[in-house]
Coordinates of C-alpha atoms (C1' of nucleotides) in Angstrom, one line a residue:
Chain X
X1 CA -18.5 -12.9 -8.4
X2 CA -15.1 -11.9 -7.2
X3 CA -16.1 -8.3 -7.1
X4 CA -19.3 -9.0 -5.3
X5 CA -17.7 -11.0 -2.7
X6 CA -14.9 -8.6 -2.2
X7 CA -17.4 -5.9 -1.7
X8 CA -19.4 -8.0 0.7
X9 CA -16.3 -8.6 2.6
X10 CA -15.2 -5.1 2.9
X11 CA -18.6 -4.3 4.1
X12 CA -20.7 -2.7 1.6
X13 CA -22.0 -2.2 -1.8
X14 CA -19.9 0.1 -3.7
X15 CA -22.5 1.2 -6.0
X16 CA -25.0 3.9 -5.6
X17 CA -23.7 6.7 -3.5
X18 CA -21.4 4.0 -2.4
X19 CA -18.8 6.0 -0.7
X20 CA -21.0 8.0 1.6
X21 CA -23.3 5.2 2.5
X22 CA -20.5 2.8 3.1
X23 CA -18.7 5.3 5.1
X24 CA -21.8 5.9 7.1
X25 CA -21.9 2.2 7.8
X26 CA -18.4 2.2 8.8
X27 CA -18.6 5.2 10.9
X28 CA -21.7 4.4 12.7
X29 CA -22.3 1.8 15.2
X30 CA -24.7 -0.6 13.5
X31 CA -26.5 -1.0 16.7
X32 CA -27.0 2.5 17.8
X33 CA -26.3 4.3 14.7
X34 CA -24.2 6.5 16.9
X35 CA -21.1 7.7 15.3
X36 CA -18.2 5.7 16.2
X37 CA -15.8 8.4 15.6
X38 CA -16.4 11.8 16.9
X39 CA -15.4 14.0 14.2
X40 CA -13.8 17.1 15.3
X41 CA -15.4 20.4 14.7
X42 CA -14.6 22.5 11.8
X43 CA -12.8 24.9 14.0
X44 CA -10.7 22.2 15.3
X45 CA -9.9 21.2 11.8
X46 CA -8.9 24.7 10.8
X47 CA -6.8 24.9 13.9
X48 CA -5.0 21.8 12.9
X49 CA -4.6 23.1 9.4
X50 CA -2.7 25.9 10.9
X51 CA -0.5 23.7 12.9
X52 CA 0.2 20.8 10.8
X53 CA 0.4 19.6 7.4
X54 CA 0.3 16.0 8.1
X55 CA -3.3 15.8 7.0
X56 CA -2.3 17.0 3.7
X57 CA 0.1 14.2 3.6
X58 CA -2.5 11.7 4.5
X59 CA -5.2 13.1 2.4
X60 CA -4.4 11.9 -1.0
X61 CA -3.5 8.6 0.1
X62 CA -6.0 7.8 2.7
X63 CA -9.0 9.7 1.9
X64 CA -9.1 11.3 -1.4
X65 CA -12.3 12.8 -2.1
X66 CA -14.8 10.9 -4.2
X67 CA -14.7 13.7 -6.6
X68 CA -11.1 13.1 -7.2
X69 CA -11.8 9.5 -7.5
X70 CA -14.3 10.2 -10.2
X71 CA -11.7 12.2 -12.0
X72 CA -9.3 9.4 -11.9
X73 CA -9.6 7.2 -14.9
X74 CA -8.0 4.3 -13.3
X75 CA -9.3 4.5 -9.9
X76 CA -12.8 3.5 -9.9
X77 CA -14.7 5.7 -7.6
X78 CA -15.6 3.2 -5.1
X79 CA -13.3 3.9 -2.3
X80 CA -13.8 5.7 0.8
X81 CA -11.0 6.9 2.9
X82 CA -12.5 5.5 6.0
X83 CA -12.8 2.2 4.5
X84 CA -9.2 1.9 5.0
X85 CA -9.7 2.2 8.6
X86 CA -12.6 0.0 9.3
X87 CA -13.3 -1.3 6.0
X88 CA -12.6 -4.9 6.8
X89 CA -13.3 -4.6 10.4
X90 CA -16.6 -5.5 11.7
X91 CA -18.4 -2.4 12.7
X92 CA -18.9 -3.7 16.2
X93 CA -15.3 -3.9 16.6
X94 CA -14.8 -0.5 15.3
X95 CA -17.2 0.6 17.9
X96 CA -15.3 -1.1 20.5
X97 CA -12.1 0.3 19.4
X98 CA -10.3 2.0 22.1
X99 CA -8.9 4.3 19.5
X100 CA -12.3 5.5 18.7
X101 CA -13.1 6.2 22.2
X102 CA -9.8 7.8 22.9
X103 CA -10.4 10.0 19.9
X104 CA -13.7 10.9 21.3
X105 CA -12.0 12.0 24.4
X106 CA -9.3 13.8 22.8
X107 CA -11.3 15.6 20.3
X108 CA -13.4 17.0 23.0
X109 CA -10.7 17.6 25.4
X110 CA -9.4 20.5 23.5
X111 CA -5.9 19.3 24.1
X112 CA -3.7 21.4 22.1
X113 CA -0.5 19.8 23.0
X114 CA 1.0 19.4 19.7
X115 CA 2.9 16.3 20.6
X116 CA -0.1 14.8 22.3
X117 CA -0.8 11.5 20.8
X118 CA -4.4 12.0 21.0
X119 CA -4.0 15.0 18.9
X120 CA -2.0 13.0 16.4
X121 CA -4.5 10.2 16.4
X122 CA -7.2 12.7 16.0
X123 CA -5.5 14.3 13.1
X124 CA -4.9 11.1 11.4
X125 CA -8.4 9.9 11.8
X126 CA -9.8 13.1 10.8
X127 CA -7.9 12.6 7.7
X128 CA -9.2 9.2 7.4
X129 CA -12.5 10.7 6.7
X130 CA -11.3 12.7 3.8
X131 CA -13.0 10.6 1.3
X132 CA -16.2 10.3 3.2
X133 CA -19.3 12.3 3.4
X134 CA -17.8 14.5 6.0
X135 CA -15.2 15.3 3.6
X136 CA -17.7 16.3 1.1
X137 CA -19.8 18.3 3.3
X138 CA -17.1 19.9 5.2
X139 CA -15.9 23.2 3.9
X140 CA -12.8 22.7 5.7
X141 CA -9.8 22.6 3.5
X142 CA -8.7 19.7 5.5
X143 CA -11.4 17.7 4.2
X144 CA -11.2 18.9 0.8
X145 CA -7.8 18.1 -0.1
X146 CA -8.7 17.6 -3.7
X147 CA -11.7 19.6 -3.9
X148 CA -12.1 23.3 -4.3
X149 CA -9.9 24.2 -1.4
X150 CA -7.8 21.2 -2.0
X151 CA -7.0 22.4 -5.4
X152 CA -5.4 25.3 -3.8
X153 CA -3.5 23.1 -1.5
X154 CA -2.4 21.0 -4.4
X155 CA -1.5 24.0 -6.5
X156 CA 0.3 25.5 -3.6
X157 CA 2.2 22.3 -3.0
X158 CA 2.9 22.0 -6.6
X159 CA 4.1 25.5 -6.7
X160 CA 6.5 24.6 -4.0
X161 CA 7.3 21.4 -5.7
X162 CA 8.3 22.9 -8.9
X163 CA 10.1 20.4 -11.0
X164 CA 9.9 17.9 -8.2
X165 CA 6.5 17.0 -9.4
X166 CA 8.2 15.2 -12.2
X167 CA 10.7 13.5 -9.9
X168 CA 10.6 9.9 -9.5
X169 CA 8.7 8.7 -6.5
X170 CA 10.9 7.3 -3.8
X171 CA 8.8 4.3 -3.5
X172 CA 9.5 1.0 -5.2
X173 CA 7.0 -0.3 -7.6
X174 CA 6.0 -2.9 -5.1
X175 CA 5.2 -0.3 -2.6
X176 CA 3.3 1.8 -5.1
X177 CA 1.3 -1.2 -6.0
X178 CA 0.8 -2.0 -2.4
X179 CA -0.5 1.4 -1.7
X180 CA -2.7 1.4 -4.6
X181 CA -4.2 -1.9 -3.7
X182 CA -4.5 -1.0 -0.1
X183 CA -6.3 2.1 -1.0
X184 CA -8.9 0.2 -2.8
X185 CA -12.0 -0.6 -0.8
X186 CA -11.9 -4.2 -1.9
X187 CA -8.2 -4.4 -1.4
X188 CA -7.9 -5.5 -4.9
X189 CA -7.4 -3.7 -8.1
X190 CA -7.0 -4.6 -11.7
X191 CA -3.8 -3.6 -13.3
X192 CA -5.5 -0.7 -15.0
X193 CA -6.6 0.8 -11.8
X194 CA -3.2 0.3 -10.3
X195 CA -1.9 2.3 -13.2
X196 CA -4.5 4.9 -12.5
X197 CA -3.7 5.1 -8.9
X198 CA -0.1 5.6 -9.5
X199 CA -0.7 8.1 -12.2
X200 CA -3.0 9.9 -9.9
X201 CA -0.7 10.1 -7.0
X202 CA 2.6 10.3 -8.8
X203 CA 2.3 12.5 -11.8
X204 CA 5.8 11.7 -12.6
X205 CA 4.6 8.6 -14.3
X206 CA 2.2 10.5 -16.5
X207 CA 5.1 11.8 -18.3
X208 CA 7.4 8.9 -17.8
X209 CA 7.9 6.4 -20.5
X210 CA 5.4 3.6 -20.5
X211 CA 8.0 1.2 -19.4
X212 CA 6.8 1.8 -15.9
X213 CA 3.7 -0.1 -16.6
X214 CA 5.7 -3.0 -17.6
X215 CA 7.5 -2.7 -14.4
X216 CA 4.3 -2.6 -12.6
X217 CA 3.1 -5.8 -14.3
X218 CA 6.5 -7.2 -13.7
X219 CA 6.2 -6.6 -10.1
X220 CA 2.8 -8.0 -9.9
X221 CA 3.8 -11.1 -11.5
X222 CA 7.0 -11.6 -9.8
X223 CA 6.5 -10.2 -6.4
X224 CA 5.0 -12.7 -4.1
X225 CA 3.4 -10.0 -2.2
X226 CA 0.8 -9.7 -4.8
X227 CA -1.7 -12.2 -5.7
X228 CA -3.9 -12.5 -8.6
X229 CA -7.6 -12.9 -8.1
X230 CA -9.7 -14.0 -11.0
X231 CA -12.5 -11.7 -11.7
X232 CA -14.4 -14.7 -12.9
X233 CA -18.1 -14.0 -12.8
X234 CA -17.6 -10.6 -11.5
X235 CA -15.8 -9.5 -14.6
X236 CA -17.7 -6.8 -16.0
X237 CA -15.2 -5.0 -18.0
X238 CA -12.2 -6.1 -19.8
X239 CA -9.6 -8.6 -19.3
X240 CA -7.2 -9.2 -16.6
X241 CA -7.5 -10.1 -13.0
X242 CA -7.7 -8.3 -9.8
X243 CA -4.6 -8.1 -7.8
X244 CA -4.5 -8.0 -4.2
X245 CA -1.9 -7.9 -1.5
X246 CA -1.1 -11.2 0.0
X247 CA -2.0 -10.8 3.6
X248 CA 1.0 -12.8 4.5
X249 CA 3.3 -10.3 3.0
X250 CA 1.5 -7.3 4.1
X251 CA 3.6 -6.7 7.1
X252 CA 6.6 -7.0 4.9
X253 CA 5.3 -4.4 2.6
X254 CA 4.5 -2.2 5.4
X255 CA 7.9 -2.6 6.8
X256 CA 9.3 -1.9 3.5
X257 CA 7.3 1.2 3.3
X258 CA 8.3 2.2 6.7
X259 CA 11.9 1.7 5.9
X260 CA 11.8 3.1 2.4
X261 CA 14.7 5.2 1.8
X262 CA 14.2 8.7 0.6
X263 CA 16.0 11.6 -0.7
X264 CA 17.0 13.7 2.3
X265 CA 16.1 17.0 1.1
X266 CA 14.4 18.8 -1.7
X267 CA 14.3 22.3 -2.6
X268 CA 10.6 22.6 -2.5
X269 CA 10.4 21.3 1.0
X270 CA 10.1 24.6 2.7
X271 CA 11.2 24.8 6.3
X272 CA 8.4 24.2 8.6
X273 CA 6.8 27.2 10.0
X274 CA 4.3 26.1 12.5
X275 CA 4.9 24.4 15.8
X276 CA 4.4 20.9 14.6
X277 CA 7.0 21.8 12.1
X278 CA 8.1 18.3 11.5
X279 CA 4.9 17.7 9.7
X280 CA 5.4 20.4 7.2
X281 CA 7.2 18.6 4.4
X282 CA 4.7 15.9 4.6
X283 CA 2.3 18.1 2.8
X284 CA 4.0 17.4 -0.4
X285 CA 4.3 13.7 -0.1
X286 CA 1.6 12.3 -2.3
X287 CA 1.0 15.5 -4.0
X288 CA 4.4 15.5 -5.4
X289 CA 4.7 11.8 -5.8
X290 CA 8.3 12.3 -4.9
X291 CA 10.6 14.2 -2.8
X292 CA 10.0 12.8 0.6
X293 CA 11.8 13.1 3.8
X294 CA 12.0 10.1 5.9
X295 CA 9.5 11.7 8.2
X296 CA 7.2 11.7 5.3
X297 CA 7.4 8.1 4.7
X298 CA 6.9 7.6 8.3
X299 CA 3.8 9.5 7.9
X300 CA 2.8 7.3 5.1
X301 CA 3.7 4.3 7.1
X302 CA 1.8 5.6 10.0
X303 CA -1.1 6.0 7.7
X304 CA -0.7 2.5 6.6
X305 CA -0.3 1.2 10.1
X306 CA -3.3 3.1 11.3
X307 CA -5.1 2.1 8.3
X308 CA -4.9 -1.4 9.5
X309 CA -4.4 -1.3 13.1
X310 CA -6.2 0.8 15.7
X311 CA -9.8 0.7 15.2
X312 CA -9.2 -1.8 12.6
X313 CA -8.3 -4.4 14.9
X314 CA -6.1 -7.0 13.5
X315 CA -6.8 -10.5 14.0
X316 CA -3.6 -12.3 14.2
X317 CA -5.2 -15.2 12.6
X318 CA -7.1 -13.3 10.1
X319 CA -5.0 -12.6 7.1
X320 CA -7.5 -10.0 6.2
X321 CA -6.4 -8.1 9.1
X322 CA -3.7 -6.1 7.7
X323 CA -1.4 -6.1 10.5
X324 CA -1.5 -6.9 14.1
X325 CA 0.6 -4.2 15.6
X326 CA 0.3 -5.8 18.9
X327 CA 2.4 -8.6 17.9
X328 CA 6.0 -7.9 18.1
X329 CA 6.7 -10.3 15.3
X330 CA 4.1 -8.8 13.1
X331 CA 5.3 -5.4 12.2
X332 CA 8.8 -6.0 12.8
X333 CA 10.8 -2.9 12.5
X334 CA 14.3 -4.0 12.8
X335 CA 17.0 -1.7 13.6
X336 CA 19.3 -3.8 11.6
X337 CA 19.7 -2.0 8.3
X338 CA 20.3 -5.3 6.8
X339 CA 16.9 -6.4 7.6
X340 CA 15.5 -3.4 6.0
X341 CA 16.1 -5.1 2.8
X342 CA 15.2 -8.4 4.0
X343 CA 11.5 -8.5 3.9
X344 CA 11.5 -12.2 4.3
X345 CA 12.0 -12.2 8.0
X346 CA 10.7 -15.4 9.2
X347 CA 8.9 -13.6 12.0
X348 CA 6.8 -12.1 9.4
X349 CA 5.9 -15.4 8.2
X350 CA 5.2 -16.6 11.6
X351 CA 3.0 -13.8 12.5
X352 CA 1.1 -13.4 9.4
X353 CA 1.1 -16.7 7.9
X354 CA -2.4 -17.7 7.4
X355 CA -3.8 -20.6 9.1
X356 CA -6.0 -22.9 7.4
X357 CA -8.7 -21.9 9.8
X358 CA -8.2 -18.3 9.2
X359 CA -8.6 -18.1 5.6
X360 CA -10.9 -15.3 5.9
X361 CA -8.8 -12.9 4.1
X362 CA -10.4 -11.1 1.4
X363 CA -8.4 -13.2 -1.0
X364 CA -8.8 -16.4 0.8
X365 CA -12.5 -15.8 1.0
X366 CA -12.5 -15.2 -2.6
X367 CA -10.6 -18.2 -3.3
X368 CA -12.9 -20.3 -1.2
X369 CA -15.8 -18.7 -2.7
X370 CA -15.0 -20.2 -5.9
X371 CA -13.0 -17.5 -7.6
X372 CA -10.0 -19.6 -7.5
X373 CA -7.2 -17.7 -8.9
X374 CA -5.9 -20.9 -10.4
X375 CA -2.6 -19.3 -10.5
X376 CA -1.4 -19.6 -7.0
X377 CA 1.7 -17.7 -6.8
X378 CA 4.6 -17.7 -9.2
X379 CA 8.0 -18.3 -8.2
X380 CA 8.6 -14.7 -7.3
X381 CA 12.1 -13.6 -7.3
X382 CA 11.6 -10.0 -6.8
X383 CA 10.4 -8.4 -3.7
X384 CA 9.7 -10.2 -0.6
X385 CA 10.9 -13.6 -0.3
X386 CA 9.6 -16.1 2.0
X387 CA 11.8 -18.2 4.0
X388 CA 9.2 -20.8 3.8
X389 CA 8.8 -20.9 0.1
X390 CA 7.8 -24.4 -0.4
X391 CA 7.9 -26.4 -3.5
X392 CA 4.2 -25.9 -3.6
X393 CA 4.6 -22.3 -3.5
X394 CA 7.2 -22.3 -6.2
X395 CA 4.8 -24.1 -8.4
X396 CA 2.9 -21.3 -10.0
X397 CA 0.2 -23.5 -11.2
X398 CA -1.0 -25.1 -8.1
X399 CA -4.4 -23.8 -7.6
X400 CA -4.7 -24.3 -3.9
X401 CA -4.4 -20.8 -2.8
X402 CA -5.9 -21.0 0.6
X403 CA -3.3 -23.6 1.6
X404 CA -0.8 -22.2 -0.7
X405 CA 1.6 -21.3 2.0
X406 CA 2.9 -23.6 4.6
X407 CA 1.8 -22.8 8.1
X408 CA 4.3 -22.1 10.7
X409 CA 2.5 -20.5 13.5
X410 CA -1.0 -21.6 13.9
X411 CA -3.6 -19.5 15.3
X412 CA -5.3 -21.7 17.8
X413 CA -8.4 -19.6 17.9
X414 CA -11.1 -19.4 15.4
X415 CA -11.2 -16.1 13.7
X416 CA -14.1 -14.7 15.5
X417 CA -12.9 -15.6 18.8
X418 CA -9.4 -14.6 18.2
X419 CA -10.7 -11.1 17.4
X420 CA -12.1 -10.8 20.8
X421 CA -9.1 -12.3 22.5
X422 CA -6.9 -9.8 21.0
X423 CA -8.7 -6.8 22.2
X424 CA -6.6 -6.4 25.3
X425 CA -3.7 -5.9 22.9
X426 CA -5.1 -2.8 21.4
X427 CA -3.1 -0.8 23.9
X428 CA 0.0 -2.3 22.3
X429 CA -1.4 -1.4 19.0
X430 CA -1.9 2.1 20.0
X431 CA 1.5 2.2 21.4
X432 CA 2.8 1.0 18.1
X433 CA 0.8 3.5 16.2
X434 CA 1.9 6.1 18.6
X435 CA 5.4 5.3 17.9
X436 CA 4.8 5.7 14.2
X437 CA 3.0 8.9 14.9
X438 CA 5.9 10.1 16.9
X439 CA 8.0 9.3 13.9
X440 CA 5.6 11.1 11.8
X441 CA 5.8 14.1 14.1
X442 CA 9.5 14.1 13.8
X443 CA 9.8 13.2 17.4
X444 CA 12.5 10.7 16.6
X445 CA 16.0 10.6 17.6
X446 CA 18.7 10.6 15.2
X447 CA 17.2 10.8 11.8
X448 CA 20.0 9.3 10.0
X449 CA 18.8 10.7 6.8
X450 CA 22.3 11.1 5.6
X451 CA 22.7 7.5 5.6
X452 CA 20.0 7.1 3.2
X453 CA 20.4 8.0 -0.3
X454 CA 17.9 8.4 -3.0
X455 CA 17.1 5.3 -4.8
X456 CA 15.8 7.2 -7.7
X457 CA 18.8 9.2 -8.2
X458 CA 19.9 7.4 -11.2
X459 CA 18.9 9.2 -14.3
X460 CA 15.8 8.1 -16.0
X461 CA 16.5 6.0 -19.0
X462 CA 19.7 6.3 -20.8
X463 CA 21.0 3.7 -18.6
X464 CA 21.3 1.1 -21.1
Chain S
dC1 C1' 33.5 -8.7 -4.3
dG2 C1' 29.3 -11.0 -4.0
dA3 C1' 24.5 -11.1 -2.7
dC4 C1' 20.5 -8.8 -3.0
dG5 C1' 16.8 -5.6 -4.1
dG6 C1' 15.1 -2.9 -7.5
dC7 C1' 14.4 -1.1 -12.2
dT8 C1' 14.1 -1.4 -17.1
dA9 C1' 13.6 -3.6 -21.4
dA10 C1' 12.2 -7.1 -24.2
dA11 C1' 10.0 -11.1 -25.8
dC12 C1' 6.3 -14.0 -25.8
dA13 C1' 1.7 -16.0 -24.9
dC14 C1' -2.9 -15.3 -23.7
dT15 C1' -7.3 -12.9 -23.7
dG16 C1' -11.2 -9.8 -24.7
Chain M
dT1 C1' -6.3 -7.9 -35.7
dC2 C1' -5.2 -5.3 -31.9
dA3 C1' -4.5 -3.7 -27.4
dG4 C1' -4.2 -5.0 -22.8
dT5 C1' -2.6 -8.3 -19.6
dG6 C1' 0.5 -11.7 -17.6
dT7 C1' 4.9 -14.1 -17.5
dT8 C1' 9.6 -14.7 -18.0
dT9 C1' 14.3 -13.6 -18.9
dA10 C1' 18.2 -10.7 -18.9
dG11 C1' 21.0 -7.0 -17.7
dC12 C1' 22.1 -3.2 -15.1
dC13 C1' 22.6 -0.3 -10.9
dG14 C1' 22.9 0.7 -6.0
dT15 C1' 23.4 -0.8 -1.4
dC16 C1' 25.0 -3.6 2.1

DNA sequence: CGACGGCTAAACACTG
DNA sequence: TCAGTGTTTAGCCGTC
């Protein structure tokens, strides 16, 4: 039940050829069957391959090939990369996305300005298709990150990485979980699949002591960002629940991701060679599962942002909309380092707090559809605290998920309407995304990487 | 120095 | 019975 509804919500049946068909649906205008996104030519892709590595960065996270999915034990092969872009967005809105149109323009304009935002957007969205049929059909290495050619990319990166492959990822468990969940088409994963995703993307854990699984579960249980969704009728295999990201905390997680601290340098991160040099290290991000530069995480962040913003128009009232970049209080990127660790900024709550009328989030829908989690949220202590933790929220046994969180800012508009009303703000979203992309491109001032120290520098184990 | 975030370990209960 | 899952507690470390 839960699964079915989740799948319905994300816009497609995951079965059958699932990925490709769903991707087609997401890519094509349902009315005209015209492609919503003009995919660049192969030549373009190859050109980009020569000039940037950012796609390599995005690949494993955003659009791993279905083949890879199948290989992954934990990650059920029911995701498509593009889902992340338009998965929860009505196709019509995807079609109306200024981003899509701008991409059309840019992809045909032949603009080779490396710092051109269109180019960046194009690159990113190209990469968003990595997991889709285009990825499968395209012989371009860009679209075959993990396929035949991708293997070489990976091996190449691994060769560069050396020991770093076994380095601890610079992400916190909550972020790992978040990424795993966000990468799932249904935006929810069982613990096992979360394990699988982490293992797949961060080989470090494959050789790490199993304690990390405990940590994952610990995070899921304690971190308020994650919510448990009963599989209920949909349970086909095994025990356990599905876990999803609480939409209310999604911005927090994204900010956390954006602000994640990283090791500043790693031996394998070879100096960039091509013009968009700042992209170069990004190649290794999720292939290494470690050793990121801050620009790398910005890339990841940009991915996440784009994953949920342009084209995937956020409805400020729709918790299902990952983030509304147009809202200044949504993806709040504070310059205050103190806030970097304070994910509980009330503005987040304001922006993303679900209204009772906007409980159309995947989770809320699930909840309303009868798959009551029955667990509400526990009194999370780890992760992202809400300033508005009410007594109700602290009561882990209150089953009223949809109204679990007190409302602070109401969205006066019904979901559907609000979506339309927000469209003029897409420019702002694009600007936001552009900012992230500029970060991604290394066009940022004063990378104070030196300020940041590796969180994972402490030796594994042996601590106690 | 304290608060806080994060990680790890452990214990326990529940469930398939 | 067992393994997986979920929860809780405790302690430690690093950062601010």
